[in-house]
């Protein structure tokens, strides 16, 4: 299988509506999750840049949809992108602001033809929340594959990691149904030490390449 060089990623632009998105051509994968689960850190670890996506100690700082182009002209002749969506579920954000973010994400998810899959980042220590389940259900309705990243695995022992992953899979089956039939996959990851990066790269290549 061909491999994408994710180290060739670069920031393209930030948008708050479809009017300023990059042209809807090529293939892209969107990254989503609750505030402070490590979306920006994952992007930086995957691409090999420390500050490609801005990391903040204050949750809720991603207030736009951020697009990152991946230059791979020697592999494909169409654009490849990573897309960082605003985090959700941060209590300190005013309800009207959160509603605006939700509307922004819904517009992107339902209208973007280039979208080939979603990466849902979850803190492995806390697992699924109500809003995560709502997003999973929404992705199922619009028939978009979704890959759950159980981030921050470096915070747990191997035994605890196994227990958390097993618990999550059981909960998903109870709430959503069979994972394979619903285009849902799961992996353990650490943006801190890079555990799981190769597995994630393979998944993204399967989505982004023909």
PDB file of C-alpha atoms in Angstrom:
ATOM      1  CA  UNK A   1       0.000   0.000   0.000  1.00  0.00           C
ATOM      2  CA  UNK A   2       1.183   3.509  -0.821  1.00  0.00           C
ATOM      3  CA  UNK A   3       2.164   5.665   2.147  1.00  0.00           C
ATOM      4  CA  UNK A   4       1.397   9.321   2.695  1.00  0.00           C
ATOM      5  CA  UNK A   5       4.178  11.480   4.101  1.00  0.00           C
ATOM      6  CA  UNK A   6       2.317  13.339   6.843  1.00  0.00           C
ATOM      7  CA  UNK A   7       5.459  15.365   7.569  1.00  0.00           C
ATOM      8  CA  UNK A   8       4.589  17.398   4.483  1.00  0.00           C
ATOM      9  CA  UNK A   9       1.550  18.976   6.120  1.00  0.00           C
ATOM     10  CA  UNK A  10       1.101  22.728   6.291  1.00  0.00           C
ATOM     11  CA  UNK A  11      -1.540  25.096   7.593  1.00  0.00           C
ATOM     12  CA  UNK A  12      -3.899  26.308   4.843  1.00  0.00           C
ATOM     13  CA  UNK A  13      -6.612  28.468   6.391  1.00  0.00           C
ATOM     14  CA  UNK A  14      -9.257  28.822   9.098  1.00  0.00           C
ATOM     15  CA  UNK A  15     -12.958  29.096   8.327  1.00  0.00           C
ATOM     16  CA  UNK A  16     -16.202  29.753  10.157  1.00  0.00           C
ATOM     17  CA  UNK A  17     -18.500  28.949   7.195  1.00  0.00           C
ATOM     18  CA  UNK A  18     -18.499  26.947   3.986  1.00  0.00           C
ATOM     19  CA  UNK A  19     -17.994  30.198   2.042  1.00  0.00           C
ATOM     20  CA  UNK A  20     -14.319  30.259   3.024  1.00  0.00           C
ATOM     21  CA  UNK A  21     -13.498  26.527   2.945  1.00  0.00           C
ATOM     22  CA  UNK A  22     -10.783  25.387   0.535  1.00  0.00           C
ATOM     23  CA  UNK A  23     -12.250  24.171  -2.765  1.00  0.00           C
ATOM     24  CA  UNK A  24     -14.205  20.948  -2.206  1.00  0.00           C
ATOM     25  CA  UNK A  25     -11.822  18.706  -4.152  1.00  0.00           C
ATOM     26  CA  UNK A  26      -9.689  15.769  -3.081  1.00  0.00           C
ATOM     27  CA  UNK A  27      -9.848  13.761   0.106  1.00  0.00           C
ATOM     28  CA  UNK A  28      -9.751  14.927   3.715  1.00  0.00           C
ATOM     29  CA  UNK A  29     -10.132  13.542   7.226  1.00  0.00           C
ATOM     30  CA  UNK A  30     -11.635  15.610  10.036  1.00  0.00           C
ATOM     31  CA  UNK A  31     -10.488  15.442  13.653  1.00  0.00           C
ATOM     32  CA  UNK A  32     -13.036  16.063  16.371  1.00  0.00           C
ATOM     33  CA  UNK A  33     -13.482  15.569  20.112  1.00  0.00           C
ATOM     34  CA  UNK A  34     -14.267  17.184  23.411  1.00  0.00           C
ATOM     35  CA  UNK A  35     -12.184  20.148  24.483  1.00  0.00           C
ATOM     36  CA  UNK A  36      -8.848  19.220  26.031  1.00  0.00           C
ATOM     37  CA  UNK A  37      -8.653  15.616  24.750  1.00  0.00           C
ATOM     38  CA  UNK A  38      -5.513  16.355  22.734  1.00  0.00           C
ATOM     39  CA  UNK A  39      -6.667  17.016  19.148  1.00  0.00           C
ATOM     40  CA  UNK A  40      -3.915  19.542  18.449  1.00  0.00           C
ATOM     41  CA  UNK A  41      -1.275  17.352  20.091  1.00  0.00           C
ATOM     42  CA  UNK A  42      -2.331  14.414  17.913  1.00  0.00           C
ATOM     43  CA  UNK A  43      -2.036  16.509  14.743  1.00  0.00           C
ATOM     44  CA  UNK A  44       1.418  17.688  15.792  1.00  0.00           C
ATOM     45  CA  UNK A  45       2.600  14.161  16.625  1.00  0.00           C
ATOM     46  CA  UNK A  46       1.239  12.743  13.371  1.00  0.00           C
ATOM     47  CA  UNK A  47       2.840  15.448  11.222  1.00  0.00           C
ATOM     48  CA  UNK A  48       6.088  15.739  13.162  1.00  0.00           C
ATOM     49  CA  UNK A  49       5.627  19.455  13.836  1.00  0.00           C
ATOM     50  CA  UNK A  50       5.566  20.743  17.390  1.00  0.00           C
ATOM     51  CA  UNK A  51       3.374  23.760  16.623  1.00  0.00           C
ATOM     52  CA  UNK A  52       1.492  23.065  13.406  1.00  0.00           C
ATOM     53  CA  UNK A  53      -1.737  22.983  15.402  1.00  0.00           C
ATOM     54  CA  UNK A  54      -1.792  25.353  18.355  1.00  0.00           C
ATOM     55  CA  UNK A  55      -1.864  23.588  21.721  1.00  0.00           C
ATOM     56  CA  UNK A  56      -3.418  25.473  24.602  1.00  0.00           C
ATOM     57  CA  UNK A  57      -3.807  24.627  28.278  1.00  0.00           C
ATOM     58  CA  UNK A  58      -7.138  26.441  28.130  1.00  0.00           C
ATOM     59  CA  UNK A  59      -9.913  24.266  26.617  1.00  0.00           C
ATOM     60  CA  UNK A  60     -12.152  25.679  23.902  1.00  0.00           C
ATOM     61  CA  UNK A  61      -9.507  27.694  22.075  1.00  0.00           C
ATOM     62  CA  UNK A  62     -10.188  26.102  18.657  1.00  0.00           C
ATOM     63  CA  UNK A  63     -13.032  28.329  17.495  1.00  0.00           C
ATOM     64  CA  UNK A  64     -12.680  27.859  13.737  1.00  0.00           C
ATOM     65  CA  UNK A  65     -12.372  24.949  11.346  1.00  0.00           C
ATOM     66  CA  UNK A  66      -8.662  24.691  10.584  1.00  0.00           C
ATOM     67  CA  UNK A  67      -7.471  23.107   7.322  1.00  0.00           C
ATOM     68  CA  UNK A  68      -4.021  21.544   6.827  1.00  0.00           C
ATOM     69  CA  UNK A  69      -2.835  20.505   3.357  1.00  0.00           C
ATOM     70  CA  UNK A  70      -0.604  17.437   2.950  1.00  0.00           C
ATOM     71  CA  UNK A  71       1.699  17.800  -0.055  1.00  0.00           C
ATOM     72  CA  UNK A  72       1.939  14.405  -1.795  1.00  0.00           C
ATOM     73  CA  UNK A  73       1.968  15.146  -5.513  1.00  0.00           C
ATOM     74  CA  UNK A  74       4.184  12.117  -6.143  1.00  0.00           C
ATOM     75  CA  UNK A  75       1.438   9.807  -4.793  1.00  0.00           C
ATOM     76  CA  UNK A  76      -1.880  11.360  -5.872  1.00  0.00           C
ATOM     77  CA  UNK A  77      -2.951  14.169  -8.167  1.00  0.00           C
ATOM     78  CA  UNK A  78      -5.659  15.545  -5.881  1.00  0.00           C
ATOM     79  CA  UNK A  79      -5.509  17.526  -2.605  1.00  0.00           C
ATOM     80  CA  UNK A  80      -5.120  15.722   0.733  1.00  0.00           C
ATOM     81  CA  UNK A  81      -6.076  17.451   3.988  1.00  0.00           C
ATOM     82  CA  UNK A  82      -6.436  17.117   7.721  1.00  0.00           C
ATOM     83  CA  UNK A  83      -9.227  19.227   9.212  1.00  0.00           C
ATOM     84  CA  UNK A  84      -9.310  20.288  12.866  1.00  0.00           C
ATOM     85  CA  UNK A  85     -12.882  20.897  14.039  1.00  0.00           C
ATOM     86  CA  UNK A  86     -13.764  22.965  17.158  1.00  0.00           C
ATOM     87  CA  UNK A  87     -13.811  21.053  20.442  1.00  0.00           C
ATOM     88  CA  UNK A  88     -17.136  20.587  22.185  1.00  0.00           C
ATOM     89  CA  UNK A  89     -18.436  20.118  25.709  1.00  0.00           C
ATOM     90  CA  UNK A  90     -16.408  22.817  27.476  1.00  0.00           C
ATOM     91  CA  UNK A  91     -18.662  24.068  30.288  1.00  0.00           C
ATOM     92  CA  UNK A  92     -17.053  27.522  30.547  1.00  0.00           C
ATOM     93  CA  UNK A  93     -18.061  28.383  26.979  1.00  0.00           C
ATOM     94  CA  UNK A  94     -21.302  30.349  26.773  1.00  0.00           C
ATOM     95  CA  UNK A  95     -24.209  28.331  25.395  1.00  0.00           C
ATOM     96  CA  UNK A  96     -24.616  30.677  22.407  1.00  0.00           C
ATOM     97  CA  UNK A  97     -20.950  30.155  21.454  1.00  0.00           C
ATOM     98  CA  UNK A  98     -21.244  26.375  21.753  1.00  0.00           C
ATOM     99  CA  UNK A  99     -24.392  26.490  19.611  1.00  0.00           C
ATOM    100  CA  UNK A 100     -22.456  28.421  16.960  1.00  0.00           C
ATOM    101  CA  UNK A 101     -19.666  25.806  16.995  1.00  0.00           C
ATOM    102  CA  UNK A 102     -22.197  22.972  16.751  1.00  0.00           C
ATOM    103  CA  UNK A 103     -23.850  24.638  13.773  1.00  0.00           C
ATOM    104  CA  UNK A 104     -20.457  25.178  12.137  1.00  0.00           C
ATOM    105  CA  UNK A 105     -19.538  21.502  12.528  1.00  0.00           C
ATOM    106  CA  UNK A 106     -22.937  20.280  11.304  1.00  0.00           C
ATOM    107  CA  UNK A 107     -22.602  22.429   8.193  1.00  0.00           C
ATOM    108  CA  UNK A 108     -19.151  21.018   7.480  1.00  0.00           C
ATOM    109  CA  UNK A 109     -20.078  17.372   8.153  1.00  0.00           C
ATOM    110  CA  UNK A 110     -23.224  17.401   6.012  1.00  0.00           C
ATOM    111  CA  UNK A 111     -21.990  19.473   3.065  1.00  0.00           C
ATOM    112  CA  UNK A 112     -18.330  18.553   2.609  1.00  0.00           C
ATOM    113  CA  UNK A 113     -17.985  16.068  -0.259  1.00  0.00           C
ATOM    114  CA  UNK A 114     -14.211  15.677   0.276  1.00  0.00           C
ATOM    115  CA  UNK A 115     -14.742  14.218   3.753  1.00  0.00           C
ATOM    116  CA  UNK A 116     -13.628  10.562   3.844  1.00  0.00           C
ATOM    117  CA  UNK A 117     -13.690   9.883   7.577  1.00  0.00           C
ATOM    118  CA  UNK A 118     -13.713  11.224  11.127  1.00  0.00           C
ATOM    119  CA  UNK A 119     -11.170  10.773  13.874  1.00  0.00           C
ATOM    120  CA  UNK A 120     -12.952  11.055  17.226  1.00  0.00           C
ATOM    121  CA  UNK A 121     -10.434  11.724  20.003  1.00  0.00           C
ATOM    122  CA  UNK A 122     -11.361  10.493  23.473  1.00  0.00           C
ATOM    123  CA  UNK A 123      -9.447  10.625  26.749  1.00  0.00           C
ATOM    124  CA  UNK A 124      -8.914   6.942  27.564  1.00  0.00           C
ATOM    125  CA  UNK A 125      -9.323   7.718  31.275  1.00  0.00           C
ATOM    126  CA  UNK A 126     -12.874   9.064  30.851  1.00  0.00           C
ATOM    127  CA  UNK A 127     -14.239   7.264  27.778  1.00  0.00           C
ATOM    128  CA  UNK A 128     -17.546   8.086  26.114  1.00  0.00           C
ATOM    129  CA  UNK A 129     -19.633  11.078  27.092  1.00  0.00           C
ATOM    130  CA  UNK A 130     -23.132  12.021  25.933  1.00  0.00           C
ATOM    131  CA  UNK A 131     -21.855  14.373  23.227  1.00  0.00           C
ATOM    132  CA  UNK A 132     -19.446  11.724  21.913  1.00  0.00           C
ATOM    133  CA  UNK A 133     -22.331   9.295  21.494  1.00  0.00           C
ATOM    134  CA  UNK A 134     -24.383  11.958  19.734  1.00  0.00           C
ATOM    135  CA  UNK A 135     -21.542  12.533  17.285  1.00  0.00           C
ATOM    136  CA  UNK A 136     -21.214   8.795  16.657  1.00  0.00           C
ATOM    137  CA  UNK A 137     -24.932   8.580  15.929  1.00  0.00           C
ATOM    138  CA  UNK A 138     -24.725  11.577  13.604  1.00  0.00           C
ATOM    139  CA  UNK A 139     -21.765  10.060  11.721  1.00  0.00           C
ATOM    140  CA  UNK A 140     -23.763   6.862  11.320  1.00  0.00           C
ATOM    141  CA  UNK A 141     -26.693   8.814   9.862  1.00  0.00           C
ATOM    142  CA  UNK A 142     -24.539  10.571   7.258  1.00  0.00           C
ATOM    143  CA  UNK A 143     -22.617   7.348   6.535  1.00  0.00           C
ATOM    144  CA  UNK A 144     -19.131   8.649   7.387  1.00  0.00           C
ATOM    145  CA  UNK A 145     -16.551   6.150   8.749  1.00  0.00           C
ATOM    146  CA  UNK A 146     -15.335   7.032  12.226  1.00  0.00           C
ATOM    147  CA  UNK A 147     -12.143   5.976  14.005  1.00  0.00           C
ATOM    148  CA  UNK A 148     -12.019   6.367  17.780  1.00  0.00           C
ATOM    149  CA  UNK A 149      -8.646   7.385  19.187  1.00  0.00           C
ATOM    150  CA  UNK A 150      -8.241   6.509  22.871  1.00  0.00           C
ATOM    151  CA  UNK A 151      -5.653   9.192  23.606  1.00  0.00           C
ATOM    152  CA  UNK A 152      -3.440   9.738  26.661  1.00  0.00           C
ATOM    153  CA  UNK A 153      -2.737   6.019  27.052  1.00  0.00           C
ATOM    154  CA  UNK A 154       0.642   6.940  28.578  1.00  0.00           C
ATOM    155  CA  UNK A 155      -1.287   7.942  31.704  1.00  0.00           C
ATOM    156  CA  UNK A 156      -2.411   4.327  32.368  1.00  0.00           C
ATOM    157  CA  UNK A 157      -0.827   0.929  32.978  1.00  0.00           C
ATOM    158  CA  UNK A 158      -1.100  -1.753  30.283  1.00  0.00           C
ATOM    159  CA  UNK A 159      -3.732  -3.554  32.316  1.00  0.00           C
ATOM    160  CA  UNK A 160      -5.819  -0.392  32.731  1.00  0.00           C
ATOM    161  CA  UNK A 161      -5.498   0.342  29.006  1.00  0.00           C
ATOM    162  CA  UNK A 162      -6.857  -3.104  28.162  1.00  0.00           C
ATOM    163  CA  UNK A 163      -9.725  -2.690  30.620  1.00  0.00           C
ATOM    164  CA  UNK A 164     -10.667   0.746  29.257  1.00  0.00           C
ATOM    165  CA  UNK A 165     -10.593  -0.374  25.625  1.00  0.00           C
ATOM    166  CA  UNK A 166     -12.677  -3.459  26.405  1.00  0.00           C
ATOM    167  CA  UNK A 167     -15.210  -1.361  28.333  1.00  0.00           C
ATOM    168  CA  UNK A 168     -15.473   1.125  25.462  1.00  0.00           C
ATOM    169  CA  UNK A 169     -16.060  -1.577  22.852  1.00  0.00           C
ATOM    170  CA  UNK A 170     -18.837  -3.118  24.964  1.00  0.00           C
ATOM    171  CA  UNK A 171     -20.477   0.270  25.450  1.00  0.00           C
ATOM    172  CA  UNK A 172     -20.255   1.051  21.735  1.00  0.00           C
ATOM    173  CA  UNK A 173     -21.864  -2.253  20.833  1.00  0.00           C
ATOM    174  CA  UNK A 174     -24.680  -1.616  23.298  1.00  0.00           C
ATOM    175  CA  UNK A 175     -25.283   1.978  22.160  1.00  0.00           C
ATOM    176  CA  UNK A 176     -24.513   1.886  18.429  1.00  0.00           C
ATOM    177  CA  UNK A 177     -24.485  -1.770  17.384  1.00  0.00           C
ATOM    178  CA  UNK A 178     -21.889  -3.861  15.580  1.00  0.00           C
ATOM    179  CA  UNK A 179     -18.761  -1.731  15.040  1.00  0.00           C
ATOM    180  CA  UNK A 180     -17.761  -3.118  11.666  1.00  0.00           C
ATOM    181  CA  UNK A 181     -21.251  -2.792  10.226  1.00  0.00           C
ATOM    182  CA  UNK A 182     -21.370   0.841  11.368  1.00  0.00           C
ATOM    183  CA  UNK A 183     -17.910   1.728   9.986  1.00  0.00           C
ATOM    184  CA  UNK A 184     -16.487   2.292  13.476  1.00  0.00           C
ATOM    185  CA  UNK A 185     -12.954   1.314  14.474  1.00  0.00           C
ATOM    186  CA  UNK A 186     -10.961   1.832  17.670  1.00  0.00           C
ATOM    187  CA  UNK A 187      -7.309   2.194  18.627  1.00  0.00           C
ATOM    188  CA  UNK A 188      -5.184   3.155  21.618  1.00  0.00           C
ATOM    189  CA  UNK A 189      -2.931   6.186  21.156  1.00  0.00           C
ATOM    190  CA  UNK A 190      -0.592   8.552  22.959  1.00  0.00           C
ATOM    191  CA  UNK A 191       0.203  11.961  21.521  1.00  0.00           C
ATOM    192  CA  UNK A 192       2.824  12.242  24.249  1.00  0.00           C
ATOM    193  CA  UNK A 193       5.037   9.249  23.405  1.00  0.00           C
ATOM    194  CA  UNK A 194       3.832   8.468  19.884  1.00  0.00           C
ATOM    195  CA  UNK A 195       2.363   5.065  20.657  1.00  0.00           C
ATOM    196  CA  UNK A 196      -0.126   4.142  17.921  1.00  0.00           C
ATOM    197  CA  UNK A 197       1.154   6.582  15.275  1.00  0.00           C
ATOM    198  CA  UNK A 198       1.971   3.882  12.699  1.00  0.00           C
ATOM    199  CA  UNK A 199      -1.440   2.269  13.125  1.00  0.00           C
ATOM    200  CA  UNK A 200      -3.096   5.661  12.666  1.00  0.00           C
ATOM    201  CA  UNK A 201      -1.035   6.395   9.540  1.00  0.00           C
ATOM    202  CA  UNK A 202      -2.162   3.100   7.965  1.00  0.00           C
ATOM    203  CA  UNK A 203      -5.803   3.896   8.720  1.00  0.00           C
ATOM    204  CA  UNK A 204      -5.529   7.383   7.232  1.00  0.00           C
ATOM    205  CA  UNK A 205      -3.839   6.045   4.086  1.00  0.00           C
ATOM    206  CA  UNK A 206      -6.707   3.590   3.608  1.00  0.00           C
ATOM    207  CA  UNK A 207      -9.164   6.496   3.770  1.00  0.00           C
ATOM    208  CA  UNK A 208      -7.263   9.114   1.799  1.00  0.00           C
ATOM    209  CA  UNK A 209      -5.751   7.081  -1.024  1.00  0.00           C
ATOM    210  CA  UNK A 210      -7.689   5.501  -3.925  1.00  0.00           C
TER     211      UNK A 210
END
